[in-house]
mmCIF file with all atom_site columns, C-alpha atoms in Angstrom:
data_model
loop_
_atom_site.group_PDB
_atom_site.id
_atom_site.type_symbol
_atom_site.label_atom_id
_atom_site.label_alt_id
_atom_site.label_comp_id
_atom_site.label_asym_id
_atom_site.label_entity_id
_atom_site.label_seq_id
_atom_site.pdbx_PDB_ins_code
_atom_site.Cartn_x
_atom_site.Cartn_y
_atom_site.Cartn_z
_atom_site.occupancy
_atom_site.B_iso_or_equiv
_atom_site.pdbx_formal_charge
_atom_site.auth_seq_id
_atom_site.auth_comp_id
_atom_site.auth_asym_id
_atom_site.auth_atom_id
_atom_site.pdbx_PDB_model_num
ATOM 1   C CA . ASP A 1 1   ? -17.454 -9.162  7.038   1.00 64.00 ? 7   ASP A CA 1
ATOM 2   C CA . THR A 1 2   ? -13.737 -8.418  6.918   1.00 70.00 ? 8   THR A CA 1
ATOM 3   C CA . ALA A 1 3   ? -12.466 -8.560  3.342   1.00 92.00 ? 9   ALA A CA 1
ATOM 4   C CA . VAL A 1 4   ? -8.768  -9.153  4.088   1.00 96.00 ? 10  VAL A CA 1
ATOM 5   C CA . SER A 1 5   ? -7.873  -10.351 7.558   1.00 95.00 ? 11  SER A CA 1
ATOM 6   C CA . GLN A 1 6   ? -4.520  -10.985 9.188   1.00 96.00 ? 12  GLN A CA 1
ATOM 7   C CA . THR A 1 7   ? -3.519  -12.700 12.379  1.00 96.00 ? 13  THR A CA 1
ATOM 8   C CA . PRO A 1 8   ? -2.014  -11.814 14.706  1.00 97.00 ? 14  PRO A CA 1
ATOM 9   C CA . LYS A 1 9   ? -2.359  -8.037  14.828  1.00 95.00 ? 15  LYS A CA 1
ATOM 10  C CA . TYR A 1 10  ? 0.668   -7.726  17.105  1.00 97.00 ? 16  TYR A CA 1
ATOM 11  C CA . LEU A 1 11  ? 3.640   -10.048 17.403  1.00 97.00 ? 17  LEU A CA 1
ATOM 12  C CA . VAL A 1 12  ? 6.454   -9.537  19.868  1.00 97.00 ? 18  VAL A CA 1
ATOM 13  C CA . THR A 1 13  ? 9.270   -12.058 19.844  1.00 97.00 ? 19  THR A CA 1
ATOM 14  C CA . GLN A 1 14  ? 12.949  -12.609 20.525  1.00 97.00 ? 20  GLN A CA 1
ATOM 15  C CA . MET A 1 15  ? 15.731  -12.601 17.964  1.00 97.00 ? 21  MET A CA 1
ATOM 16  C CA . GLY A 1 16  ? 16.352  -15.998 16.458  1.00 97.00 ? 22  GLY A CA 1
ATOM 17  C CA . ASN A 1 17  ? 12.773  -17.225 16.829  1.00 97.00 ? 23  ASN A CA 1
ATOM 18  C CA . ASP A 1 18  ? 10.573  -18.448 13.981  1.00 97.00 ? 24  ASP A CA 1
ATOM 19  C CA . LYS A 1 19  ? 7.117   -16.939 13.520  1.00 97.00 ? 25  LYS A CA 1
ATOM 20  C CA . SER A 1 20  ? 4.213   -16.998 11.074  1.00 97.00 ? 26  SER A CA 1
ATOM 21  C CA . ILE A 1 21  ? 1.620   -14.469 10.019  1.00 98.00 ? 27  ILE A CA 1
ATOM 22  C CA . LYS A 1 22  ? -1.609  -15.637 8.446   1.00 97.00 ? 28  LYS A CA 1
ATOM 23  C CA . CYS A 1 23  ? -3.716  -13.861 5.851   1.00 97.00 ? 29  CYS A CA 1
ATOM 24  C CA . GLU A 1 24  ? -7.129  -14.661 4.423   1.00 97.00 ? 30  GLU A CA 1
ATOM 25  C CA . GLN A 1 25  ? -9.286  -12.862 1.873   1.00 97.00 ? 31  GLN A CA 1
ATOM 26  C CA . ASN A 1 26  ? -12.964 -13.519 1.227   1.00 96.00 ? 32  ASN A CA 1
ATOM 27  C CA . LEU A 1 27  ? -13.216 -11.366 -1.891  1.00 96.00 ? 33  LEU A CA 1
ATOM 28  C CA . GLY A 1 28  ? -12.673 -14.184 -4.379  1.00 95.00 ? 34  GLY A CA 1
ATOM 29  C CA . HIS A 1 29  ? -9.538  -12.473 -5.694  1.00 95.00 ? 35  HIS A CA 1
ATOM 30  C CA . ASP A 1 30  ? -6.912  -14.370 -7.648  1.00 93.00 ? 36  ASP A CA 1
ATOM 31  C CA . THR A 1 31  ? -3.858  -12.449 -6.426  1.00 93.00 ? 37  THR A CA 1
ATOM 32  C CA . MET A 1 32  ? -2.436  -11.862 -2.967  1.00 94.00 ? 38  MET A CA 1
ATOM 33  C CA . TYR A 1 33  ? 0.563   -9.870  -1.775  1.00 94.00 ? 39  TYR A CA 1
ATOM 34  C CA . TRP A 1 34  ? 2.806   -9.321  1.201   1.00 95.00 ? 40  TRP A CA 1
ATOM 35  C CA . TYR A 1 35  ? 4.188   -5.848  1.880   1.00 95.00 ? 41  TYR A CA 1
ATOM 36  C CA . LYS A 1 36  ? 6.607   -4.608  4.504   1.00 95.00 ? 42  LYS A CA 1
ATOM 37  C CA . GLN A 1 37  ? 6.164   -1.108  5.930   1.00 94.00 ? 43  GLN A CA 1
ATOM 38  C CA . ASP A 1 38  ? 9.173   0.210   7.811   1.00 92.00 ? 44  ASP A CA 1
ATOM 39  C CA . SER A 1 39  ? 9.295   2.760   10.601  1.00 90.00 ? 45  SER A CA 1
ATOM 40  C CA . LYS A 1 40  ? 9.396   5.598   8.071   1.00 89.00 ? 46  LYS A CA 1
ATOM 41  C CA . LYS A 1 41  ? 6.130   4.326   6.534   1.00 88.00 ? 47  LYS A CA 1
ATOM 42  C CA . PHE A 1 42  ? 7.893   3.216   3.346   1.00 90.00 ? 48  PHE A CA 1
ATOM 43  C CA . LEU A 1 43  ? 5.859   0.409   1.776   1.00 92.00 ? 49  LEU A CA 1
ATOM 44  C CA . LYS A 1 44  ? 7.678   -2.244  -0.212  1.00 90.00 ? 50  LYS A CA 1
ATOM 45  C CA . ILE A 1 45  ? 6.284   -5.310  -1.889  1.00 90.00 ? 51  ILE A CA 1
ATOM 46  C CA . MET A 1 46  ? 7.816   -8.606  -0.822  1.00 93.00 ? 52  MET A CA 1
ATOM 47  C CA . PHE A 1 47  ? 5.840   -11.316 -2.598  1.00 90.00 ? 53  PHE A CA 1
ATOM 48  C CA . SER A 1 48  ? 2.884   -11.807 -4.885  1.00 90.00 ? 54  SER A CA 1
ATOM 49  C CA . TYR A 1 49  ? 0.921   -14.971 -5.542  1.00 90.00 ? 55  TYR A CA 1
ATOM 50  C CA . ASN A 1 50  ? -1.582  -15.554 -8.318  1.00 88.00 ? 56  ASN A CA 1
ATOM 51  C CA . ASN A 1 51  ? -3.829  -18.588 -7.917  1.00 85.00 ? 57  ASN A CA 1
ATOM 52  C CA . LYS A 1 52  ? -1.388  -20.146 -5.455  1.00 82.00 ? 58  LYS A CA 1
ATOM 53  C CA . GLU A 1 53  ? 1.622   -19.598 -7.715  1.00 84.00 ? 59  GLU A CA 1
ATOM 54  C CA . LEU A 1 54  ? 4.476   -17.262 -6.841  1.00 85.00 ? 60  LEU A CA 1
ATOM 55  C CA . ILE A 1 55  ? 4.747   -14.494 -9.443  1.00 80.00 ? 61  ILE A CA 1
ATOM 56  C CA . ILE A 1 56  ? 6.758   -11.802 -7.674  1.00 77.00 ? 62  ILE A CA 1
ATOM 57  C CA . ASN A 1 57  ? 9.608   -12.407 -5.291  1.00 77.00 ? 63  ASN A CA 1
ATOM 58  C CA . GLU A 1 58  ? 11.427  -9.192  -4.577  1.00 78.00 ? 64  GLU A CA 1
ATOM 59  C CA . THR A 1 59  ? 14.826  -8.978  -2.933  1.00 81.00 ? 65  THR A CA 1
ATOM 60  C CA . VAL A 1 60  ? 13.872  -10.532 0.352   1.00 89.00 ? 66  VAL A CA 1
ATOM 61  C CA . PRO A 1 61  ? 16.101  -12.711 2.574   1.00 91.00 ? 67  PRO A CA 1
ATOM 62  C CA . ASN A 1 62  ? 15.337  -16.389 2.139   1.00 91.00 ? 68  ASN A CA 1
ATOM 63  C CA . ARG A 1 63  ? 14.433  -16.475 5.845   1.00 95.00 ? 69  ARG A CA 1
ATOM 64  C CA . PHE A 1 64  ? 11.056  -15.237 4.598   1.00 95.00 ? 70  PHE A CA 1
ATOM 65  C CA . SER A 1 65  ? 8.947   -17.949 3.011   1.00 93.00 ? 71  SER A CA 1
ATOM 66  C CA . PRO A 1 66  ? 5.412   -17.363 1.774   1.00 93.00 ? 72  PRO A CA 1
ATOM 67  C CA . LYS A 1 67  ? 2.981   -20.222 1.455   1.00 93.00 ? 73  LYS A CA 1
ATOM 68  C CA . SER A 1 68  ? -0.365  -20.241 -0.299  1.00 93.00 ? 74  SER A CA 1
ATOM 69  C CA . PRO A 1 69  ? -2.450  -23.334 0.515   1.00 92.00 ? 75  PRO A CA 1
ATOM 70  C CA . ASP A 1 70  ? -5.288  -22.011 -1.645  1.00 92.00 ? 76  ASP A CA 1
ATOM 71  C CA . LYS A 1 71  ? -6.037  -18.766 -3.422  1.00 91.00 ? 77  LYS A CA 1
ATOM 72  C CA . ALA A 1 72  ? -7.848  -17.327 -0.404  1.00 95.00 ? 78  ALA A CA 1
ATOM 73  C CA . HIS A 1 73  ? -4.870  -17.704 1.922   1.00 96.00 ? 79  HIS A CA 1
ATOM 74  C CA . LEU A 1 74  ? -1.305  -16.441 1.875   1.00 96.00 ? 80  LEU A CA 1
ATOM 75  C CA . ASN A 1 75  ? 0.804   -17.012 4.948   1.00 96.00 ? 81  ASN A CA 1
ATOM 76  C CA . LEU A 1 76  ? 4.244   -15.626 5.727   1.00 97.00 ? 82  LEU A CA 1
ATOM 77  C CA . HIS A 1 77  ? 6.759   -17.626 7.707   1.00 97.00 ? 83  HIS A CA 1
ATOM 78  C CA . ILE A 1 78  ? 9.895   -15.974 9.010   1.00 96.00 ? 84  ILE A CA 1
ATOM 79  C CA . ASN A 1 79  ? 12.857  -17.972 10.285  1.00 97.00 ? 85  ASN A CA 1
ATOM 80  C CA . SER A 1 80  ? 15.639  -16.770 12.574  1.00 97.00 ? 86  SER A CA 1
ATOM 81  C CA . LEU A 1 81  ? 14.109  -13.374 13.214  1.00 97.00 ? 87  LEU A CA 1
ATOM 82  C CA . GLU A 1 82  ? 16.435  -10.362 13.285  1.00 97.00 ? 88  GLU A CA 1
ATOM 83  C CA . LEU A 1 83  ? 16.052  -6.902  14.777  1.00 96.00 ? 89  LEU A CA 1
ATOM 84  C CA . GLY A 1 84  ? 15.729  -5.423  11.286  1.00 95.00 ? 90  GLY A CA 1
ATOM 85  C CA . ASP A 1 85  ? 12.635  -7.507  10.641  1.00 96.00 ? 91  ASP A CA 1
ATOM 86  C CA . SER A 1 86  ? 10.677  -5.272  13.001  1.00 97.00 ? 92  SER A CA 1
ATOM 87  C CA . ALA A 1 87  ? 8.041   -3.594  10.858  1.00 96.00 ? 93  ALA A CA 1
ATOM 88  C CA . VAL A 1 88  ? 4.367   -3.669  9.982   1.00 96.00 ? 94  VAL A CA 1
ATOM 89  C CA . TYR A 1 89  ? 3.532   -6.409  7.493   1.00 97.00 ? 95  TYR A CA 1
ATOM 90  C CA . PHE A 1 90  ? 0.504   -5.960  5.276   1.00 96.00 ? 96  PHE A CA 1
ATOM 91  C CA . CYS A 1 91  ? -1.310  -8.573  3.309   1.00 97.00 ? 97  CYS A CA 1
ATOM 92  C CA . ALA A 1 92  ? -3.307  -7.413  0.286   1.00 96.00 ? 98  ALA A CA 1
ATOM 93  C CA . SER A 1 93  ? -5.337  -8.912  -2.503  1.00 95.00 ? 99  SER A CA 1
ATOM 94  C CA . SER A 1 94  ? -6.466  -7.810  -5.939  1.00 93.00 ? 100 SER A CA 1
ATOM 95  C CA . PRO A 1 95  ? -8.866  -9.299  -8.473  1.00 92.00 ? 101 PRO A CA 1
ATOM 96  C CA . SER A 1 96  ? -6.347  -10.469 -11.069 1.00 86.00 ? 102 SER A CA 1
ATOM 97  C CA . GLY A 1 97  ? -2.958  -8.967  -10.265 1.00 82.00 ? 103 GLY A CA 1
ATOM 98  C CA . GLY A 1 98  ? -3.136  -6.511  -13.133 1.00 82.00 ? 104 GLY A CA 1
ATOM 99  C CA . ALA A 1 99  ? -1.545  -3.081  -13.037 1.00 81.00 ? 105 ALA A CA 1
ATOM 100 C CA . TRP A 1 100 ? -5.020  -1.491  -13.045 1.00 84.00 ? 106 TRP A CA 1
ATOM 101 C CA . ASP A 1 101 ? -6.312  -3.484  -10.094 1.00 88.00 ? 107 ASP A CA 1
ATOM 102 C CA . THR A 1 102 ? -7.243  -1.908  -6.810  1.00 90.00 ? 108 THR A CA 1
ATOM 103 C CA . GLN A 1 103 ? -5.399  -3.517  -3.944  1.00 92.00 ? 109 GLN A CA 1
ATOM 104 C CA . TYR A 1 104 ? -7.362  -4.382  -0.828  1.00 95.00 ? 110 TYR A CA 1
ATOM 105 C CA . PHE A 1 105 ? -5.231  -4.303  2.295   1.00 96.00 ? 111 PHE A CA 1
ATOM 106 C CA . GLY A 1 106 ? -5.520  -6.109  5.565   1.00 96.00 ? 112 GLY A CA 1
ATOM 107 C CA . PRO A 1 107 ? -5.156  -4.231  8.874   1.00 94.00 ? 113 PRO A CA 1
ATOM 108 C CA . GLY A 1 108 ? -1.475  -5.124  9.233   1.00 95.00 ? 114 GLY A CA 1
ATOM 109 C CA . THR A 1 109 ? 0.623   -7.139  11.670  1.00 97.00 ? 115 THR A CA 1
ATOM 110 C CA . ARG A 1 110 ? 3.057   -5.159  13.790  1.00 96.00 ? 116 ARG A CA 1
ATOM 111 C CA . LEU A 1 111 ? 6.117   -7.339  14.360  1.00 97.00 ? 117 LEU A CA 1
ATOM 112 C CA . THR A 1 112 ? 8.563   -6.336  17.079  1.00 97.00 ? 118 THR A CA 1
ATOM 113 C CA . VAL A 1 113 ? 11.793  -8.291  17.410  1.00 97.00 ? 119 VAL A CA 1
ATOM 114 C CA . LEU A 1 114 ? 13.610  -7.827  20.722  1.00 96.00 ? 120 LEU A CA 1
ATOM 115 C CA . ALA B 2 1   ? 11.304  0.842   -13.903 1.00 73.00 ? 7   ALA B CA 1
ATOM 116 C CA . GLN B 2 2   ? 8.670   3.188   -12.579 1.00 78.00 ? 8   GLN B CA 1
ATOM 117 C CA . SER B 2 3   ? 9.125   5.411   -9.538  1.00 86.00 ? 9   SER B CA 1
ATOM 118 C CA . VAL B 2 4   ? 6.991   7.715   -7.432  1.00 92.00 ? 10  VAL B CA 1
ATOM 119 C CA . THR B 2 5   ? 8.010   10.820  -5.496  1.00 95.00 ? 11  THR B CA 1
ATOM 120 C CA . GLN B 2 6   ? 5.952   12.464  -2.797  1.00 97.00 ? 12  GLN B CA 1
ATOM 121 C CA . PRO B 2 7   ? 8.040   15.516  -1.939  1.00 96.00 ? 13  PRO B CA 1
ATOM 122 C CA . ASP B 2 8   ? 6.175   16.446  1.251   1.00 95.00 ? 14  ASP B CA 1
ATOM 123 C CA . ILE B 2 9   ? 6.692   14.195  4.272   1.00 94.00 ? 15  ILE B CA 1
ATOM 124 C CA . HIS B 2 10  ? 4.257   16.184  6.424   1.00 95.00 ? 16  HIS B CA 1
ATOM 125 C CA . ILE B 2 11  ? 1.494   18.645  5.565   1.00 97.00 ? 17  ILE B CA 1
ATOM 126 C CA . THR B 2 12  ? -0.393  20.617  8.202   1.00 97.00 ? 18  THR B CA 1
ATOM 127 C CA . VAL B 2 13  ? -3.701  22.302  7.433   1.00 97.00 ? 19  VAL B CA 1
ATOM 128 C CA . SER B 2 14  ? -6.520  23.817  9.437   1.00 97.00 ? 20  SER B CA 1
ATOM 129 C CA . GLU B 2 15  ? -9.901  22.154  9.403   1.00 97.00 ? 21  GLU B CA 1
ATOM 130 C CA . GLY B 2 16  ? -11.982 23.626  6.590   1.00 97.00 ? 22  GLY B CA 1
ATOM 131 C CA . ALA B 2 17  ? -8.962  24.677  4.555   1.00 97.00 ? 23  ALA B CA 1
ATOM 132 C CA . SER B 2 18  ? -8.189  23.299  1.114   1.00 97.00 ? 24  SER B CA 1
ATOM 133 C CA . LEU B 2 19  ? -5.589  20.602  0.595   1.00 97.00 ? 25  LEU B CA 1
ATOM 134 C CA . GLU B 2 20  ? -3.208  19.590  -2.154  1.00 98.00 ? 26  GLU B CA 1
ATOM 135 C CA . LEU B 2 21  ? -0.820  16.646  -1.822  1.00 98.00 ? 27  LEU B CA 1
ATOM 136 C CA . ARG B 2 22  ? 1.852   16.337  -4.469  1.00 98.00 ? 28  ARG B CA 1
ATOM 137 C CA . CYS B 2 23  ? 2.856   13.237  -6.395  1.00 97.00 ? 29  CYS B CA 1
ATOM 138 C CA . ASN B 2 24  ? 5.317   12.957  -9.264  1.00 96.00 ? 30  ASN B CA 1
ATOM 139 C CA . TYR B 2 25  ? 5.958   9.772   -11.164 1.00 92.00 ? 31  TYR B CA 1
ATOM 140 C CA . SER B 2 26  ? 8.538   8.476   -13.559 1.00 88.00 ? 32  SER B CA 1
ATOM 141 C CA . TYR B 2 27  ? 7.472   6.017   -16.233 1.00 80.00 ? 33  TYR B CA 1
ATOM 142 C CA . GLY B 2 28  ? 7.990   5.780   -19.975 1.00 70.00 ? 34  GLY B CA 1
ATOM 143 C CA . ALA B 2 29  ? 4.385   5.255   -21.009 1.00 74.00 ? 35  ALA B CA 1
ATOM 144 C CA . THR B 2 30  ? 1.069   6.277   -19.534 1.00 71.00 ? 36  THR B CA 1
ATOM 145 C CA . PRO B 2 31  ? 1.003   4.784   -16.067 1.00 83.00 ? 37  PRO B CA 1
ATOM 146 C CA . TYR B 2 32  ? -1.800  3.575   -13.889 1.00 89.00 ? 38  TYR B CA 1
ATOM 147 C CA . LEU B 2 33  ? -1.927  5.998   -10.957 1.00 92.00 ? 39  LEU B CA 1
ATOM 148 C CA . PHE B 2 34  ? -3.481  5.535   -7.548  1.00 94.00 ? 40  PHE B CA 1
ATOM 149 C CA . TRP B 2 35  ? -3.982  7.376   -4.295  1.00 97.00 ? 41  TRP B CA 1
ATOM 150 C CA . TYR B 2 36  ? -4.437  5.351   -1.116  1.00 97.00 ? 42  TYR B CA 1
ATOM 151 C CA . VAL B 2 37  ? -5.126  6.535   2.430   1.00 97.00 ? 43  VAL B CA 1
ATOM 152 C CA . GLN B 2 38  ? -3.922  4.854   5.607   1.00 95.00 ? 44  GLN B CA 1
ATOM 153 C CA . SER B 2 39  ? -5.688  5.845   8.818   1.00 93.00 ? 45  SER B CA 1
ATOM 154 C CA . PRO B 2 40  ? -3.758  5.248   12.053  1.00 88.00 ? 46  PRO B CA 1
ATOM 155 C CA . GLY B 2 41  ? -3.463  1.562   12.811  1.00 86.00 ? 47  GLY B CA 1
ATOM 156 C CA . GLN B 2 42  ? -5.245  0.558   9.626   1.00 89.00 ? 48  GLN B CA 1
ATOM 157 C CA . GLY B 2 43  ? -4.434  -0.871  6.230   1.00 91.00 ? 49  GLY B CA 1
ATOM 158 C CA . LEU B 2 44  ? -4.470  1.179   3.057   1.00 94.00 ? 50  LEU B CA 1
ATOM 159 C CA . GLN B 2 45  ? -7.717  2.058   1.303   1.00 96.00 ? 51  GLN B CA 1
ATOM 160 C CA . LEU B 2 46  ? -8.091  3.232   -2.281  1.00 96.00 ? 52  LEU B CA 1
ATOM 161 C CA . LEU B 2 47  ? -9.219  6.847   -2.701  1.00 97.00 ? 53  LEU B CA 1
ATOM 162 C CA . LEU B 2 48  ? -9.113  7.014   -6.494  1.00 97.00 ? 54  LEU B CA 1
ATOM 163 C CA . LYS B 2 49  ? -7.242  5.858   -9.568  1.00 94.00 ? 55  LYS B CA 1
ATOM 164 C CA . TYR B 2 50  ? -6.506  6.973   -13.128 1.00 93.00 ? 56  TYR B CA 1
ATOM 165 C CA . PHE B 2 51  ? -5.485  5.361   -16.366 1.00 87.00 ? 57  PHE B CA 1
ATOM 166 C CA . SER B 2 52  ? -7.063  7.228   -19.226 1.00 83.00 ? 58  SER B CA 1
ATOM 167 C CA . GLY B 2 53  ? -9.864  9.570   -20.124 1.00 85.00 ? 59  GLY B CA 1
ATOM 168 C CA . ASP B 2 54  ? -10.772 12.680  -18.180 1.00 87.00 ? 60  ASP B CA 1
ATOM 169 C CA . THR B 2 55  ? -7.657  13.875  -16.403 1.00 91.00 ? 61  THR B CA 1
ATOM 170 C CA . LEU B 2 56  ? -9.642  15.008  -13.365 1.00 96.00 ? 62  LEU B CA 1
ATOM 171 C CA . VAL B 2 57  ? -10.645 11.986  -11.328 1.00 96.00 ? 63  VAL B CA 1
ATOM 172 C CA . GLN B 2 58  ? -13.174 11.959  -8.509  1.00 96.00 ? 64  GLN B CA 1
ATOM 173 C CA . GLY B 2 59  ? -12.730 9.655   -5.573  1.00 96.00 ? 65  GLY B CA 1
ATOM 174 C CA . ILE B 2 60  ? -14.275 8.779   -2.254  1.00 96.00 ? 66  ILE B CA 1
ATOM 175 C CA . LYS B 2 61  ? -14.510 11.086  0.764   1.00 95.00 ? 67  LYS B CA 1
ATOM 176 C CA . GLY B 2 62  ? -14.634 14.208  -1.430  1.00 96.00 ? 68  GLY B CA 1
ATOM 177 C CA . PHE B 2 63  ? -11.118 13.794  -2.861  1.00 97.00 ? 69  PHE B CA 1
ATOM 178 C CA . GLU B 2 64  ? -10.106 14.425  -6.449  1.00 98.00 ? 70  GLU B CA 1
ATOM 179 C CA . ALA B 2 65  ? -6.840  14.190  -8.358  1.00 98.00 ? 71  ALA B CA 1
ATOM 180 C CA . GLU B 2 66  ? -5.613  15.665  -11.606 1.00 96.00 ? 72  GLU B CA 1
ATOM 181 C CA . PHE B 2 67  ? -3.284  13.918  -14.008 1.00 94.00 ? 73  PHE B CA 1
ATOM 182 C CA . LYS B 2 68  ? -0.879  16.267  -15.780 1.00 94.00 ? 74  LYS B CA 1
ATOM 183 C CA . ARG B 2 69  ? 1.232   14.430  -18.296 1.00 90.00 ? 75  ARG B CA 1
ATOM 184 C CA . SER B 2 70  ? 3.456   17.441  -19.044 1.00 91.00 ? 76  SER B CA 1
ATOM 185 C CA . GLN B 2 71  ? 4.432   17.671  -15.378 1.00 93.00 ? 77  GLN B CA 1
ATOM 186 C CA . SER B 2 72  ? 4.391   13.908  -14.671 1.00 92.00 ? 78  SER B CA 1
ATOM 187 C CA . SER B 2 73  ? 2.169   14.716  -11.724 1.00 95.00 ? 79  SER B CA 1
ATOM 188 C CA . PHE B 2 74  ? -0.946  13.306  -10.119 1.00 96.00 ? 80  PHE B CA 1
ATOM 189 C CA . ASN B 2 75  ? -1.757  15.660  -7.253  1.00 98.00 ? 81  ASN B CA 1
ATOM 190 C CA . LEU B 2 76  ? -4.530  14.934  -4.772  1.00 98.00 ? 82  LEU B CA 1
ATOM 191 C CA . ARG B 2 77  ? -6.894  17.713  -3.713  1.00 98.00 ? 83  ARG B CA 1
ATOM 192 C CA . LYS B 2 78  ? -9.770  18.332  -1.370  1.00 98.00 ? 84  LYS B CA 1
ATOM 193 C CA . PRO B 2 79  ? -11.580 21.673  -1.147  1.00 97.00 ? 85  PRO B CA 1
ATOM 194 C CA . SER B 2 80  ? -12.340 21.517  2.579   1.00 97.00 ? 86  SER B CA 1
ATOM 195 C CA . VAL B 2 81  ? -10.496 19.236  4.968   1.00 97.00 ? 87  VAL B CA 1
ATOM 196 C CA . HIS B 2 82  ? -12.192 17.532  7.910   1.00 96.00 ? 88  HIS B CA 1
ATOM 197 C CA . TRP B 2 83  ? -10.434 16.437  11.096  1.00 95.00 ? 89  TRP B CA 1
ATOM 198 C CA . SER B 2 84  ? -11.108 12.819  10.138  1.00 95.00 ? 90  SER B CA 1
ATOM 199 C CA . ASP B 2 85  ? -8.909  13.264  7.042   1.00 97.00 ? 91  ASP B CA 1
ATOM 200 C CA . ALA B 2 86  ? -5.803  13.176  9.233   1.00 97.00 ? 92  ALA B CA 1
ATOM 201 C CA . ALA B 2 87  ? -3.945  10.134  7.918   1.00 97.00 ? 93  ALA B CA 1
ATOM 202 C CA . GLU B 2 88  ? -1.053  8.970   5.771   1.00 96.00 ? 94  GLU B CA 1
ATOM 203 C CA . TYR B 2 89  ? -1.556  9.348   2.027   1.00 98.00 ? 95  TYR B CA 1
ATOM 204 C CA . PHE B 2 90  ? 0.241   7.224   -0.526  1.00 97.00 ? 96  PHE B CA 1
ATOM 205 C CA . CYS B 2 91  ? 0.576   7.753   -4.241  1.00 96.00 ? 97  CYS B CA 1
ATOM 206 C CA . ALA B 2 92  ? 1.259   4.612   -6.252  1.00 93.00 ? 98  ALA B CA 1
ATOM 207 C CA . VAL B 2 93  ? 2.023   3.743   -9.846  1.00 90.00 ? 99  VAL B CA 1
ATOM 208 C CA . GLY B 2 94  ? 1.422   0.575   -11.803 1.00 83.00 ? 100 GLY B CA 1
ATOM 209 C CA . ALA B 2 95  ? 2.967   -0.342  -15.105 1.00 72.00 ? 101 ALA B CA 1
ATOM 210 C CA . ALA B 2 96  ? 1.282   -2.522  -17.683 1.00 62.00 ? 102 ALA B CA 1
ATOM 211 C CA . GLY B 2 97  ? 3.092   -5.481  -19.179 1.00 57.00 ? 103 GLY B CA 1
ATOM 212 C CA . GLY B 2 98  ? 5.050   -8.283  -17.587 1.00 50.00 ? 104 GLY B CA 1
ATOM 213 C CA . SER B 2 99  ? 4.913   -8.989  -13.896 1.00 54.00 ? 105 SER B CA 1
ATOM 214 C CA . TYR B 2 100 ? 3.139   -6.193  -12.176 1.00 68.00 ? 106 TYR B CA 1
ATOM 215 C CA . ILE B 2 101 ? 5.179   -4.729  -9.317  1.00 71.00 ? 107 ILE B CA 1
ATOM 216 C CA . PRO B 2 102 ? 3.276   -1.888  -7.700  1.00 78.00 ? 108 PRO B CA 1
ATOM 217 C CA . THR B 2 103 ? 5.425   1.019   -6.580  1.00 88.00 ? 109 THR B CA 1
ATOM 218 C CA . PHE B 2 104 ? 4.376   3.255   -3.723  1.00 92.00 ? 110 PHE B CA 1
ATOM 219 C CA . GLY B 2 105 ? 5.622   6.692   -2.776  1.00 94.00 ? 111 GLY B CA 1
ATOM 220 C CA . ARG B 2 106 ? 7.007   7.227   0.710   1.00 94.00 ? 112 ARG B CA 1
ATOM 221 C CA . GLY B 2 107 ? 3.742   8.767   1.861   1.00 96.00 ? 113 GLY B CA 1
ATOM 222 C CA . THR B 2 108 ? 2.637   12.194  3.091   1.00 97.00 ? 114 THR B CA 1
ATOM 223 C CA . SER B 2 109 ? 1.369   12.561  6.630   1.00 96.00 ? 115 SER B CA 1
ATOM 224 C CA . LEU B 2 110 ? -1.586  14.951  6.876   1.00 97.00 ? 116 LEU B CA 1
ATOM 225 C CA . ILE B 2 111 ? -2.078  16.761  10.156  1.00 97.00 ? 117 ILE B CA 1
ATOM 226 C CA . VAL B 2 112 ? -5.335  18.655  10.638  1.00 97.00 ? 118 VAL B CA 1
ATOM 227 C CA . HIS B 2 113 ? -5.582  21.459  13.209  1.00 94.00 ? 119 HIS B CA 1
ATOM 228 C CA . PRO B 2 114 ? -9.002  22.306  14.667  1.00 88.00 ? 120 PRO B CA 1
#
């Protein structure tokens, strides 16, 4: 059983389009995250949700909107896609969101904006 | 705010040779320290972590890391590298208190020659 799953794995789209990435975890964790990994492999946190509530919102354009319908799901919607949004997006979860927690990562979604 | 530096972007070793990947952190108190590995096309997986106690930490896949407070370092080691260890390695730091924002280093790419 996959612990943290993301769909789709690959996403190729045109500039200006709107797209969503879905994430689900079956670990029973309270906290979920979205990370962006750029072409140089630099990994930066975007958002964190704890029990469906937003607790971290880093400096991210407001074209990015996370939504957590329940604590097992955290989706990422992106409006008006730009070339610079091309990256690999990782979803992760952790038991409680504490600094000691291990983060469990999904396989990533490679977004290419043309 | 905490920060993490991985000074080596690429490391090349021969199969069977020993390995040391460097990580330096900046944080006022004792940090939570992690090493994650990212195999090609995959998400990140925890290798090991440290908060307190014995400064030499054992992890999965035969890896270990040593915390040296005086050098603000948490270097990852393996006595004998296997070809399957070729991957991207990330050091990360967590800070207790307040909203937890995990900080990752830029990663070190390990290349293993047969």
